[in-house]
Amino acid sequence: MNTASAISPSARRAQEYEPVWQELAAAVDARVAAGERNLSRVVSSVYHEWRGHDVARANGVAFGEVVALPRSALAGARRALIAQTVIAACRPDTSLIVELGSGPGLNLCDVFLGGGPPGAAYAGLELTRSGRDCLTKLAALDAGFDCEARFFDYHAPDLRLLDDHRGHLVVFTVHSIEQIREISGELFEQIIDRADRVSGIHFEPVGWQIEGRESGRYSSRAYAQSAGYNENLLQILSELESRSRLTVDSIVPDIFSHKAKNASTLVTWTTAGRAP
C-alpha cells in the first residue's frame, strides 16, 4: 500500500500546518513567560514573527493590479482588510463570530481588537491541535475576549456550537476553503439552518471561478488544479442562491494579496433570516 495515498485529505493538511502553528503557539508562550499580558502586543509580535516586518520592496495585488509596497505594509494591509471587513458585517444583534479553518486564531483576535462587538462570542473552528492551542492561549490574555477554539474538519463538519446562539451570526473564511477541492453545499445548509440570520464572508482565491476569468493572471483554473485548491465555491453559492437559501451580495475578484499570486477574491452573502 502507498502510505501517502492512504492518508486522508484532512490528515494531510494537518501534517502540513501543525508545525507552523506549533511555532506560533510557542512564540505566544515565550511572550507570556517574558511577562507580557497585553493581547494586542502579543498578537502583533507573533504576527510579525510569522509574516515578517521588513521594509524590502515587494509586489502584491490590489483589485487585480500589481502594487509595490514594503513587505510589512502589504502584510499589514491584508490583515486590516480582513478584520475591518468582518467588523463591518457585524450588527447590534450579532451574537457570534466564527472563523472556519481559523489556524492560530490571529484573524479573530484582530476582529476583537479592531472593534468587533464586545458582547458577541467568538469561535475558531480549526482542524489542527496546535492552531486551537494557539488561539486558546491568546484568548486567555483578555477576560473580555469571549472566544473558544473547537475541532473542525471541512470533510465532516461539526457545527453544534451554533445551536447555543441566537441572533445574527457572522461566519468567515480566509484561504481555508482554498484547501478543499470540492466544498459541499451541505456545509452552508447546516450553517443557515442552525442560525437565525447569517452574514458570510470569504477571502478565497476563487476569482478564476467567475465566468470569463478562468485564465486570470493572479488566480487561475490551472494554478488551482495544480495546487489542489478549491474549484467550486462560487458554483455552490450560486446553487444555494437559486434556491433562495442565501443572497450573494458581492464578489470582488482579486481584491488583495500580499504576494503577486493566488490573490484573494472577496465574496459576501447573507440570509433573510428564519421566521419567528
XYZ file of N, CA and C in Angstrom:
828
model
N 0.849 -1.201 0.000
C 0.000 0.000 0.000
C 0.878 1.243 0.000
N 0.490 2.230 -0.772
C 1.165 3.517 -0.761
C 0.667 4.297 0.442
N 1.534 4.450 1.456
C 1.113 5.097 2.700
C 0.636 6.511 2.466
N 1.335 7.245 1.591
C 0.970 8.637 1.331
C -0.438 8.741 0.774
N -0.790 7.828 -0.150
C -2.110 7.894 -0.767
C -3.204 7.470 0.195
N -2.824 6.706 1.257
C -3.813 6.234 2.219
C -4.183 7.307 3.238
N -3.398 8.371 3.319
C -3.674 9.444 4.265
C -4.848 10.278 3.761
N -5.795 10.561 4.637
C -6.957 11.351 4.245
C -6.536 12.782 3.936
N -7.331 13.502 3.129
C -7.008 14.907 2.851
C -6.887 15.734 4.125
N -7.746 15.474 5.102
C -7.699 16.230 6.351
C -6.398 15.976 7.097
N -5.999 14.707 7.181
C -4.759 14.370 7.877
C -3.557 14.972 7.168
N -3.606 15.003 5.854
C -2.500 15.571 5.083
C -2.362 17.066 5.360
N -3.481 17.772 5.399
C -3.449 19.205 5.692
C -2.958 19.445 7.111
N -3.395 18.617 8.045
C -2.968 18.774 9.428
C -1.464 18.590 9.559
N -0.921 17.597 8.872
C 0.517 17.361 8.910
C 1.290 18.568 8.390
N 0.716 19.244 7.414
C 1.382 20.400 6.815
C 1.396 21.604 7.752
N 0.286 21.837 8.434
C 0.152 23.069 9.211
C 0.458 22.917 10.697
N 0.420 21.710 11.241
C 0.686 21.531 12.671
C 2.001 22.186 13.108
N 3.128 21.923 12.419
C 4.381 22.520 12.888
C 4.415 24.034 12.769
N 3.711 24.583 11.788
C 3.683 26.041 11.615
C 2.970 26.693 12.790
N 1.776 26.195 13.099
C 1.017 26.783 14.207
C 1.662 26.456 15.547
N 2.366 25.336 15.627
C 3.062 24.997 16.869
C 4.135 26.040 17.179
N 4.818 26.504 16.154
C 5.830 27.550 16.347
C 5.192 28.838 16.847
N 4.028 29.184 16.311
C 3.360 30.406 16.759
C 2.856 30.265 18.190
N 2.345 29.083 18.536
C 1.909 28.854 19.918
C 3.086 28.977 20.878
N 4.251 28.475 20.454
C 5.456 28.592 21.277
C 5.872 30.053 21.418
N 5.678 30.831 20.358
C 6.003 32.256 20.414
C 5.094 32.979 21.409
N 3.822 32.583 21.452
C 2.906 33.157 22.447
C 3.391 32.813 23.849
N 3.754 31.553 24.067
C 4.260 31.128 25.376
C 5.482 31.940 25.781
N 6.364 32.196 24.821
C 7.590 32.936 25.117
C 7.278 34.370 25.541
N 6.313 35.000 24.863
C 5.950 36.379 25.223
C 5.343 36.414 26.623
N 4.482 35.459 26.911
C 3.837 35.416 28.224
C 4.865 35.128 29.316
N 5.789 34.217 29.034
C 6.832 33.889 30.009
C 7.721 35.092 30.304
N 7.839 35.985 29.313
C 8.647 37.192 29.491
C 7.885 38.290 30.228
N 6.631 38.002 30.587
C 5.864 38.956 31.374
C 4.819 39.741 30.612
N 4.683 39.479 29.312
C 3.703 40.221 28.511
C 2.307 39.642 28.723
N 1.352 40.506 29.004
C -0.025 40.061 29.222
C -1.023 40.813 28.350
N -0.541 41.715 27.517
C -1.426 42.512 26.673
C -1.702 41.778 25.367
N -2.972 41.450 25.112
C -3.327 40.659 23.934
C -2.871 41.331 22.648
N -3.106 42.620 22.521
C -2.747 43.326 21.293
C -1.254 43.254 21.021
N -0.444 43.445 22.046
C 1.007 43.408 21.875
C 1.488 42.002 21.527
N 0.905 41.005 22.154
C 1.303 39.631 21.855
C 0.916 39.267 20.427
N -0.306 39.605 20.019
C -0.754 39.297 18.663
C 0.148 39.968 17.634
N 0.468 41.241 17.847
C 1.311 41.962 16.888
C 2.698 41.349 16.781
N 3.294 41.002 17.906
C 4.644 40.444 17.862
C 4.660 39.066 17.215
N 3.638 38.263 17.501
C 3.567 36.930 16.900
C 3.296 37.038 15.406
N 2.416 37.960 15.031
C 2.115 38.148 13.608
C 3.366 38.571 12.850
N 4.130 39.494 13.416
C 5.354 39.942 12.755
C 6.370 38.814 12.640
N 6.412 37.967 13.656
C 7.331 36.832 13.597
C 6.940 35.885 12.466
N 5.649 35.753 12.234
C 5.154 34.855 11.195
C 5.322 35.457 9.802
N 4.835 36.669 9.617
C 4.821 37.285 8.292
C 6.059 38.117 7.989
N 6.824 38.477 9.026
C 7.967 39.346 8.808
C 7.567 40.806 8.890
N 8.532 41.665 9.127
C 8.227 43.092 9.228
C 9.325 43.936 8.587
N 9.922 43.405 7.523
C 10.967 44.164 6.848
C 10.343 45.160 5.876
N 11.159 46.105 5.427
C 10.668 47.157 4.535
C 11.157 46.955 3.105
N 11.581 45.752 2.787
C 12.021 45.479 1.418
C 10.849 45.635 0.453
N 11.136 46.120 -0.736
C 10.103 46.282 -1.761
C 9.565 44.903 -2.152
N 8.254 44.799 -2.232
C 7.623 43.535 -2.610
C 6.383 43.834 -3.445
N 6.065 42.923 -4.332
C 4.880 43.068 -5.169
C 3.703 42.320 -4.559
N 2.566 42.986 -4.532
C 1.317 42.370 -4.126
C 0.268 42.639 -5.183
N -0.980 42.377 -4.845
C -2.089 42.579 -5.782
C -3.201 43.343 -5.073
N -3.771 44.332 -5.759
C -4.953 45.044 -5.275
C -5.888 45.260 -6.451
N -7.122 44.756 -6.333
C -8.110 44.855 -7.408
C -7.553 44.379 -8.752
N -6.809 43.292 -8.690
C -6.316 42.679 -9.915
C -5.122 43.352 -10.544
N -4.529 44.324 -9.853
C -3.368 45.029 -10.382
C -2.189 44.862 -9.432
N -0.985 44.815 -9.993
C 0.216 44.708 -9.170
C 0.451 46.020 -8.430
N 0.742 45.913 -7.147
C 1.132 47.074 -6.356
C 2.453 46.748 -5.674
N 3.325 47.728 -5.598
C 4.619 47.550 -4.941
C 4.631 48.360 -3.653
N 4.866 47.675 -2.551
C 4.903 48.308 -1.240
C 5.975 47.623 -0.399
N 6.378 48.235 0.711
C 7.222 47.492 1.641
C 6.514 46.201 2.057
N 7.261 45.141 2.216
C 6.657 43.844 2.519
C 5.756 43.908 3.758
N 6.198 44.627 4.788
C 5.394 44.705 6.006
C 4.095 45.467 5.773
N 4.111 46.434 4.849
C 2.890 47.186 4.548
C 1.867 46.304 3.845
N 2.327 45.441 2.958
C 1.416 44.511 2.288
C 0.765 43.569 3.296
N 1.583 43.019 4.188
C 1.046 42.098 5.194
C 0.078 42.816 6.125
N 0.425 44.042 6.516
C -0.440 44.802 7.408
C -1.751 45.196 6.759
N -1.691 45.558 5.472
C -2.910 45.936 4.757
C -3.853 44.746 4.633
N -3.302 43.587 4.355
C -4.128 42.378 4.263
C -4.806 42.087 5.596
N -4.033 42.190 6.650
C -4.550 41.931 7.992
C -5.691 42.888 8.328
N -5.501 44.175 8.043
C -6.530 45.173 8.343
C -7.770 44.978 7.481
N -7.572 44.645 6.204
C -8.702 44.442 5.299
C -9.605 43.320 5.798
N -9.009 42.221 6.206
C -9.793 41.086 6.701
C -10.589 41.488 7.936
N -9.908 42.060 8.925
C -10.574 42.400 10.184
C -11.688 43.418 9.978
N -11.406 44.476 9.221
C -12.408 45.534 9.072
C -13.595 45.081 8.229
N -13.376 44.172 7.289
C -14.496 43.637 6.509
C -15.423 42.818 7.394
N -14.847 42.018 8.273
C -15.662 41.224 9.202
C -16.402 42.139 10.178
N -15.703 43.124 10.710
C -16.329 44.051 11.659
C -17.496 44.789 11.007
N -17.323 45.189 9.750
C -18.375 45.927 9.045
C -19.637 45.095 8.854
N -19.488 43.771 8.862
C -20.650 42.886 8.693
C -21.425 42.690 9.986
N -20.835 43.092 11.102
C -21.499 42.911 12.395
C -22.622 43.925 12.577
N -23.605 43.539 13.406
C -24.773 44.368 13.655
C -25.045 44.390 15.158
N -25.970 45.220 15.598
C -26.265 45.245 17.040
C -26.702 43.899 17.600
N -27.309 43.056 16.743
C -27.775 41.757 17.232
C -26.800 40.622 16.936
N -25.579 40.948 16.529
C -24.588 39.897 16.271
C -24.217 39.217 17.583
N -24.435 37.915 17.640
C -24.167 37.176 18.878
C -22.941 36.281 18.780
N -22.523 35.955 17.554
C -21.415 35.014 17.382
C -20.663 35.320 16.097
N -19.338 35.317 16.199
C -18.456 35.494 15.045
C -17.583 34.254 14.954
N -17.649 33.566 13.829
C -16.966 32.284 13.662
C -16.032 32.344 12.463
N -14.807 31.867 12.658
C -13.921 31.643 11.516
C -13.780 30.144 11.314
N -14.082 29.683 10.113
C -13.887 28.284 9.747
C -12.468 28.115 9.227
N -11.745 27.150 9.794
C -10.346 26.988 9.418
C -9.541 28.157 9.940
N -9.607 28.372 11.253
C -9.074 29.595 11.864
C -7.577 29.585 12.101
N -6.895 28.460 11.846
C -5.455 28.430 12.069
C -5.130 28.805 13.505
N -4.166 29.719 13.719
C -3.770 30.089 15.077
C -4.679 31.118 15.726
N -5.700 31.581 15.004
C -6.677 32.489 15.605
C -6.352 33.961 15.531
N -5.325 34.334 14.787
C -4.935 35.742 14.733
C -6.010 36.618 14.107
N -6.721 36.099 13.106
C -7.777 36.904 12.480
C -8.882 37.235 13.477
N -9.278 36.260 14.273
C -10.312 36.502 15.280
C -9.849 37.526 16.310
N -8.598 37.437 16.707
C -8.051 38.424 17.645
C -8.097 39.818 17.036
N -7.742 39.921 15.762
C -7.762 41.221 15.093
C -9.173 41.793 15.024
N -10.164 40.930 14.787
C -11.554 41.399 14.748
C -11.956 41.948 16.111
N -11.656 41.219 17.166
C -11.993 41.665 18.519
C -11.270 42.962 18.860
N -9.972 42.998 18.630
C -9.171 44.165 18.988
C -9.459 45.365 18.101
N -9.928 45.102 16.880
C -10.168 46.186 15.935
C -11.523 46.840 16.065
N -12.345 46.375 17.001
C -13.652 46.992 17.193
C -14.825 46.066 17.018
N -14.577 44.759 17.009
C -15.677 43.804 16.931
C -16.599 43.950 18.124
N -17.849 43.516 17.993
C -18.822 43.718 19.072
C -18.376 43.076 20.380
N -18.251 43.856 21.449
C -17.754 43.316 22.716
C -18.698 42.319 23.364
N -19.994 42.396 23.042
C -20.943 41.480 23.656
C -21.090 40.168 22.928
N -20.438 40.036 21.782
C -20.544 38.811 20.989
C -19.539 37.767 21.462
N -19.843 36.519 21.162
C -18.888 35.432 21.380
C -18.117 35.208 20.085
N -16.911 34.686 20.221
C -16.050 34.411 19.079
C -15.656 32.941 19.122
N -15.500 32.340 17.945
C -15.123 30.925 17.906
C -14.229 30.653 16.710
N -13.146 29.951 16.970
C -12.261 29.490 15.912
C -12.453 27.998 15.726
N -12.954 27.594 14.575
C -13.145 26.175 14.276
C -11.985 25.730 13.406
N -11.170 24.828 13.931
C -9.879 24.544 13.321
C -9.523 23.067 13.406
N -8.939 22.565 12.341
C -8.543 21.164 12.247
C -7.357 20.830 13.138
N -6.342 21.689 13.173
C -5.092 21.339 13.843
C -5.140 21.605 15.342
N -4.522 20.701 16.087
C -4.452 20.879 17.539
C -3.616 22.108 17.890
N -2.496 22.299 17.195
C -1.623 23.423 17.525
C -2.292 24.758 17.217
N -3.103 24.814 16.164
C -3.840 26.037 15.873
C -4.834 26.354 16.978
N -5.560 25.333 17.427
C -6.527 25.532 18.515
C -5.821 25.921 19.805
N -4.684 25.308 20.074
C -3.923 25.641 21.279
C -3.474 27.097 21.251
N -3.028 27.554 20.087
C -2.552 28.932 19.969
C -3.682 29.912 20.264
N -4.853 29.689 19.673
C -5.980 30.585 19.926
C -6.395 30.552 21.393
N -6.393 29.387 22.000
C -6.760 29.275 23.414
C -5.814 30.086 24.287
N -4.522 30.021 23.982
C -3.526 30.798 24.734
C -3.762 32.295 24.557
N -4.060 32.713 23.334
C -4.289 34.134 23.071
C -5.551 34.628 23.769
N -6.624 33.856 23.677
C -7.892 34.276 24.276
C -7.781 34.436 25.789
N -6.903 33.662 26.405
C -6.741 33.721 27.859
C -6.120 35.035 28.325
N -5.575 35.810 27.410
C -4.904 37.057 27.783
C -5.869 38.212 28.010
N -7.117 38.082 27.600
C -8.076 39.185 27.753
C -9.411 38.619 28.227
N -9.790 38.961 29.443
C -11.027 38.423 30.020
C -12.261 38.857 29.243
N -12.153 39.949 28.497
C -13.290 40.422 27.723
C -13.454 39.741 26.387
N -12.480 38.921 26.025
C -12.486 38.237 24.732
C -13.110 36.862 24.928
N -14.409 36.773 24.707
C -15.157 35.519 24.887
C -14.951 34.662 23.639
N -13.898 33.885 23.656
C -13.514 33.141 22.453
C -13.121 31.718 22.811
N -13.545 30.782 21.988
C -13.147 29.395 22.175
C -12.689 28.793 20.858
N -11.849 27.787 20.977
C -11.360 27.054 19.808
C -11.928 25.646 19.851
N -12.474 25.205 18.721
C -13.044 23.863 18.643
C -12.517 23.135 17.412
N -12.495 21.807 17.523
C -12.083 20.981 16.390
C -13.093 21.128 15.259
N -12.566 21.206 14.034
C -13.432 21.324 12.864
C -12.742 20.698 11.663
N -13.491 19.901 10.939
C -12.998 19.256 9.729
C -13.998 19.538 8.612
N -13.556 20.218 7.567
C -14.451 20.523 6.453
C -15.093 19.266 5.869
N -14.390 18.149 5.961
C -14.904 16.915 5.375
C -15.952 16.224 6.257
N -16.046 16.641 7.506
C -17.061 16.102 8.424
C -17.399 17.191 9.432
N -18.046 18.259 8.980
C -18.233 19.446 9.827
C -19.162 19.215 11.013
N -18.686 19.618 12.184
C -19.485 19.587 13.408
C -19.790 21.037 13.781
N -21.035 21.435 13.626
C -21.431 22.824 13.851
C -22.402 22.960 15.019
N -22.337 22.034 15.958
C -23.257 22.088 17.097
C -23.070 23.349 17.926
N -21.901 23.947 17.848
C -21.649 25.206 18.548
C -22.717 26.245 18.217
N -23.183 26.259 16.982
C -24.145 27.267 16.549
C -25.489 27.125 17.247
N -25.784 25.942 17.758
C -27.072 25.715 18.413
C -27.214 26.513 19.705
N -26.084 26.941 20.261
C -26.104 27.637 21.547
C -26.312 29.137 21.404
N -26.471 29.620 20.178
C -26.545 31.064 19.959
C -27.767 31.427 19.123
N -28.351 32.552 19.436
C -29.450 33.105 18.665
C -29.050 34.501 18.187
N -29.808 35.020 17.255
C -29.477 36.334 16.734
C -28.720 36.220 15.428
N -27.799 37.123 15.225
C -27.073 37.240 13.963
C -25.708 36.567 14.067
N -25.405 35.725 13.103
C -24.122 35.026 13.026
C -23.288 35.604 11.892
N -22.027 35.881 12.171
C -21.054 36.226 11.130
C -20.084 35.062 11.012
N -19.990 34.486 9.831
C -19.062 33.379 9.592
C -18.136 33.778 8.458
N -16.833 33.559 8.652
C -15.893 33.957 7.610
C -14.784 32.929 7.431
N -14.161 32.998 6.264
C -13.020 32.131 5.954
C -11.936 32.956 5.276
N -10.702 32.568 5.512
C -9.553 33.214 4.877
C -8.635 32.120 4.345
N -8.752 31.830 3.080
C -7.914 30.826 2.415
C -7.933 29.484 3.146
N -9.085 29.126 3.702
C -9.217 27.777 4.256
C -10.090 26.916 3.356
N -11.139 27.479 2.783
C -11.888 26.745 1.761
C -10.980 26.465 0.574
N -10.011 27.321 0.367
C -8.970 27.087 -0.640
C -8.444 25.657 -0.582
N -8.310 25.125 0.613
C -7.691 23.821 0.807
C -8.623 22.649 0.480
N -9.891 22.941 0.193
C -10.884 21.890 -0.044
C -11.280 21.918 -1.513
N -10.830 20.927 -2.262
C -11.043 20.952 -3.717
C -12.527 21.071 -4.071
N -13.367 20.275 -3.434
C -14.809 20.318 -3.697
C -15.522 20.556 -2.364
N -15.970 21.778 -2.137
C -16.677 22.078 -0.895
C -18.126 21.621 -1.039
N -18.701 21.132 0.030
C -20.072 20.629 -0.013
C -21.076 21.731 0.302
N -22.144 21.771 -0.467
C -23.208 22.716 -0.167
C -23.864 22.437 1.165
N -23.754 21.196 1.632
C -24.347 20.818 2.909
C -23.754 21.629 4.058
N -22.477 22.015 3.944
C -21.859 22.843 4.981
C -22.645 24.136 5.161
N -22.930 24.804 4.063
C -23.653 26.070 4.132
C -25.102 25.855 4.570
N -25.694 24.755 4.132
C -27.059 24.431 4.552
C -27.122 24.282 6.076
N -26.133 23.604 6.644
C -26.114 23.419 8.094
C -25.993 24.750 8.817
N -25.118 25.612 8.313
C -24.943 26.927 8.937
C -26.251 27.711 8.893
N -26.871 27.748 7.722
C -28.109 28.509 7.543
C -29.229 27.955 8.421
N -29.324 26.631 8.497
C -30.402 26.004 9.267
C -30.238 26.185 10.771
N -29.009 26.369 11.226
C -28.756 26.454 12.664
C -28.762 27.890 13.187
N -28.785 28.873 12.303
C -28.689 30.267 12.738
C -29.936 31.046 12.340
N -30.248 32.080 13.122
C -31.402 32.921 12.792
C -31.130 33.745 11.534
N -30.010 34.441 11.539
C -29.608 35.274 10.407
C -28.105 35.150 10.246
N -27.629 35.108 9.017
C -26.213 34.847 8.759
C -25.648 35.856 7.767
N -24.433 36.314 8.049
C -23.623 37.044 7.073
C -22.370 36.221 6.830
N -22.124 35.863 5.577
C -20.951 35.070 5.219
C -19.929 35.917 4.486
N -18.661 35.717 4.817
C -17.561 36.468 4.209
C -16.459 35.483 3.866
N -15.996 35.530 2.630
C -14.923 34.626 2.211
C -13.821 35.399 1.492
N -12.616 35.295 2.016
C -11.425 35.745 1.306
C -10.762 34.481 0.761
N -11.053 34.153 -0.466
C -10.573 32.905 -1.056
C -10.097 33.161 -2.491
N -9.098 32.411 -2.962
C -8.549 32.632 -4.312
C -9.414 31.994 -5.392
N -10.619 32.535 -5.562
C -11.588 31.919 -6.472
C -12.013 32.853 -7.600
N -11.249 33.912 -7.834
C -11.614 34.831 -8.901
C -11.737 34.152 -10.248
N -10.935 33.119 -10.458
C -10.958 32.399 -11.731
C -12.264 31.622 -11.919
N -13.032 31.415 -10.835
C -14.309 30.698 -10.951
C -15.418 31.574 -11.541
N -15.157 32.863 -11.690
C -16.100 33.759 -12.360
C -16.004 33.516 -13.860
N -17.145 33.408 -14.512
C -17.162 33.133 -15.947
C -16.325 34.164 -16.704
N -15.450 33.659 -17.562
C -14.603 34.517 -18.370
C -13.267 34.851 -17.742
N -13.035 34.399 -16.489
C -11.787 34.727 -15.793
C -10.970 33.479 -15.472
N -11.226 32.384 -16.191
C -10.582 31.113 -15.870
C -9.061 31.169 -15.971
N -8.553 32.047 -16.817
C -7.102 32.146 -17.018
C -6.562 33.450 -16.458
N -7.107 33.875 -15.331
C -6.673 35.124 -14.720
C -5.201 35.106 -14.363
N -4.640 36.296 -14.278
C -3.206 36.407 -14.009
C -2.863 36.053 -12.560
N -3.752 36.386 -11.626
C -3.428 36.199 -10.213
C -4.258 35.121 -9.526
N -5.192 34.545 -10.256
C -5.862 33.315 -9.826
C -6.376 32.660 -11.097
N -6.095 31.394 -11.250
C -6.455 30.716 -12.498
C -6.858 29.275 -12.219
N -7.626 28.720 -13.148
C -8.011 27.319 -13.027
C -6.775 26.424 -12.997
N -5.815 26.708 -13.866
C -4.624 25.862 -13.955
C -3.860 25.848 -12.634
N -3.697 27.027 -12.020
C -2.963 27.093 -10.754
C -3.731 26.370 -9.651
N -5.042 26.593 -9.590
C -5.855 25.946 -8.557
C -5.805 24.430 -8.687
N -5.913 23.935 -9.902
C -5.898 22.492 -10.106
C -4.532 21.899 -9.787
N -3.467 22.601 -10.131
C -2.125 22.081 -9.853
C -1.839 22.039 -8.357
N -2.444 22.970 -7.601
C -2.212 23.035 -6.161
C -3.246 22.248 -5.362
N -4.267 21.726 -6.034
C -5.322 21.013 -5.326
C -6.266 21.937 -4.582
N -6.396 23.173 -5.065
C -7.229 24.165 -4.394
C -8.694 24.059 -4.818
N -9.523 24.807 -4.122
C -10.963 24.725 -4.355
C -11.342 25.081 -5.785
N -12.336 24.339 -6.294
C -12.790 24.552 -7.664
C -14.278 24.860 -7.770
N -15.001 24.930 -6.635
C -16.457 25.032 -6.783
C -17.169 25.950 -5.794
N -16.464 26.797 -5.059
C -17.139 27.638 -4.068
C -18.225 28.508 -4.697
N -17.889 29.216 -5.774
C -18.872 30.111 -6.379
C -20.046 29.337 -6.971
N -19.783 28.161 -7.494
C -20.862 27.322 -8.027
C -21.836 26.931 -6.917
N -21.304 26.520 -5.779
C -22.151 26.108 -4.659
C -22.989 27.281 -4.158
N -22.372 28.445 -4.004
C -23.122 29.609 -3.534
C -24.201 30.007 -4.532
N -23.890 29.888 -5.821
C -24.878 30.206 -6.854
C -26.065 29.249 -6.788
N -25.778 27.970 -6.575
C -26.857 26.987 -6.473
C -27.739 27.260 -5.261
N -27.123 27.619 -4.142
C -27.899 27.936 -2.946
C -28.731 29.196 -3.156
N -28.167 30.154 -3.871
C -28.923 31.379 -4.159
C -30.119 31.077 -5.056
N -29.957 30.164 -6.003
C -31.060 29.821 -6.908
C -32.221 29.178 -6.162
N -31.935 28.620 -4.988
C -32.983 28.008 -4.160
C -33.423 28.934 -3.024
N -32.990 30.198 -3.115
C -33.369 31.224 -2.132
C -32.901 30.895 -0.721
N -31.796 30.156 -0.632
C -31.229 29.842 0.679
C -30.357 30.981 1.188
N -29.788 31.736 0.269
C -28.959 32.877 0.620
C -28.952 33.843 -0.558
N -28.406 35.027 -0.310
C -28.229 36.023 -1.369
C -26.760 36.396 -1.442
N -26.152 36.212 -2.593
C -24.768 36.642 -2.789
C -24.794 38.151 -2.996
N -24.208 38.883 -2.076
C -24.273 40.343 -2.105
C -23.155 40.977 -2.919
N -21.980 40.380 -2.899
C -20.868 40.968 -3.651
C -19.796 39.931 -3.942
N -19.146 40.116 -5.074
C -17.961 39.342 -5.441
C -16.954 40.348 -5.981
N -15.829 40.482 -5.301
C -14.785 41.422 -5.721
C -13.560 40.601 -6.109
N -13.365 40.361 -7.409
C -12.276 39.473 -7.827
C -10.894 40.049 -7.545
N -10.019 39.174 -7.073
C -8.612 39.524 -6.846
C -8.481 40.837 -6.081
N -9.205 40.952 -4.979
C -9.222 42.209 -4.244
C -7.873 42.522 -3.613
N -7.170 41.491 -3.124
C -5.883 41.777 -2.487
C -5.070 40.501 -2.312
N -3.768 40.694 -2.313
C -2.829 39.642 -1.929
C -1.534 40.299 -1.490
N -0.917 39.748 -0.471
C 0.383 40.261 -0.037
C 1.506 39.645 -0.866
N 1.120 38.823 -1.844
C 2.064 38.254 -2.804
C 1.497 38.482 -4.197
N 2.349 38.387 -5.200
C 1.894 38.627 -6.579
C 1.366 37.342 -7.204
N 0.587 36.581 -6.430
C -0.039 35.361 -6.937
C -1.134 34.937 -5.969
N -2.014 34.054 -6.438
C -3.042 33.450 -5.588
C -3.822 34.496 -4.795
N -4.281 35.532 -5.486
C -4.951 36.648 -4.819
C -6.303 36.247 -4.243
N -6.657 36.884 -3.142
C -7.967 36.668 -2.525
C -9.050 37.357 -3.340
N -10.155 36.669 -3.540
C -11.387 37.285 -4.026
C -12.334 37.376 -2.838
N -12.960 38.530 -2.672
C -13.893 38.722 -1.564
C -15.301 38.363 -2.016
N -15.919 37.433 -1.307
C -17.297 37.020 -1.584
C -18.108 37.217 -0.306
N -19.238 37.918 -0.412
C -20.103 38.100 0.752
C -21.519 37.646 0.427
N -22.190 37.101 1.419
C -23.575 36.660 1.256
C -24.327 36.811 2.566
N -25.638 36.842 2.471
C -26.481 36.979 3.651
C -27.722 36.107 3.505
N -28.357 35.854 4.638
C -29.663 35.192 4.631
C -30.701 36.165 5.172
N -31.936 35.969 4.751
C -33.012 36.860 5.191
C -33.409 36.596 6.630
N -33.109 35.396 7.118
C -33.463 35.050 8.491
C -34.677 34.150 8.545
N -34.769 33.415 9.626
C -35.880 32.495 9.814
C -37.101 33.226 10.343
N -38.240 32.719 9.983
C -39.477 33.287 10.523
C -39.565 32.955 12.004
N -40.022 33.884 12.826
C -40.105 33.622 14.276
C -41.131 32.540 14.584
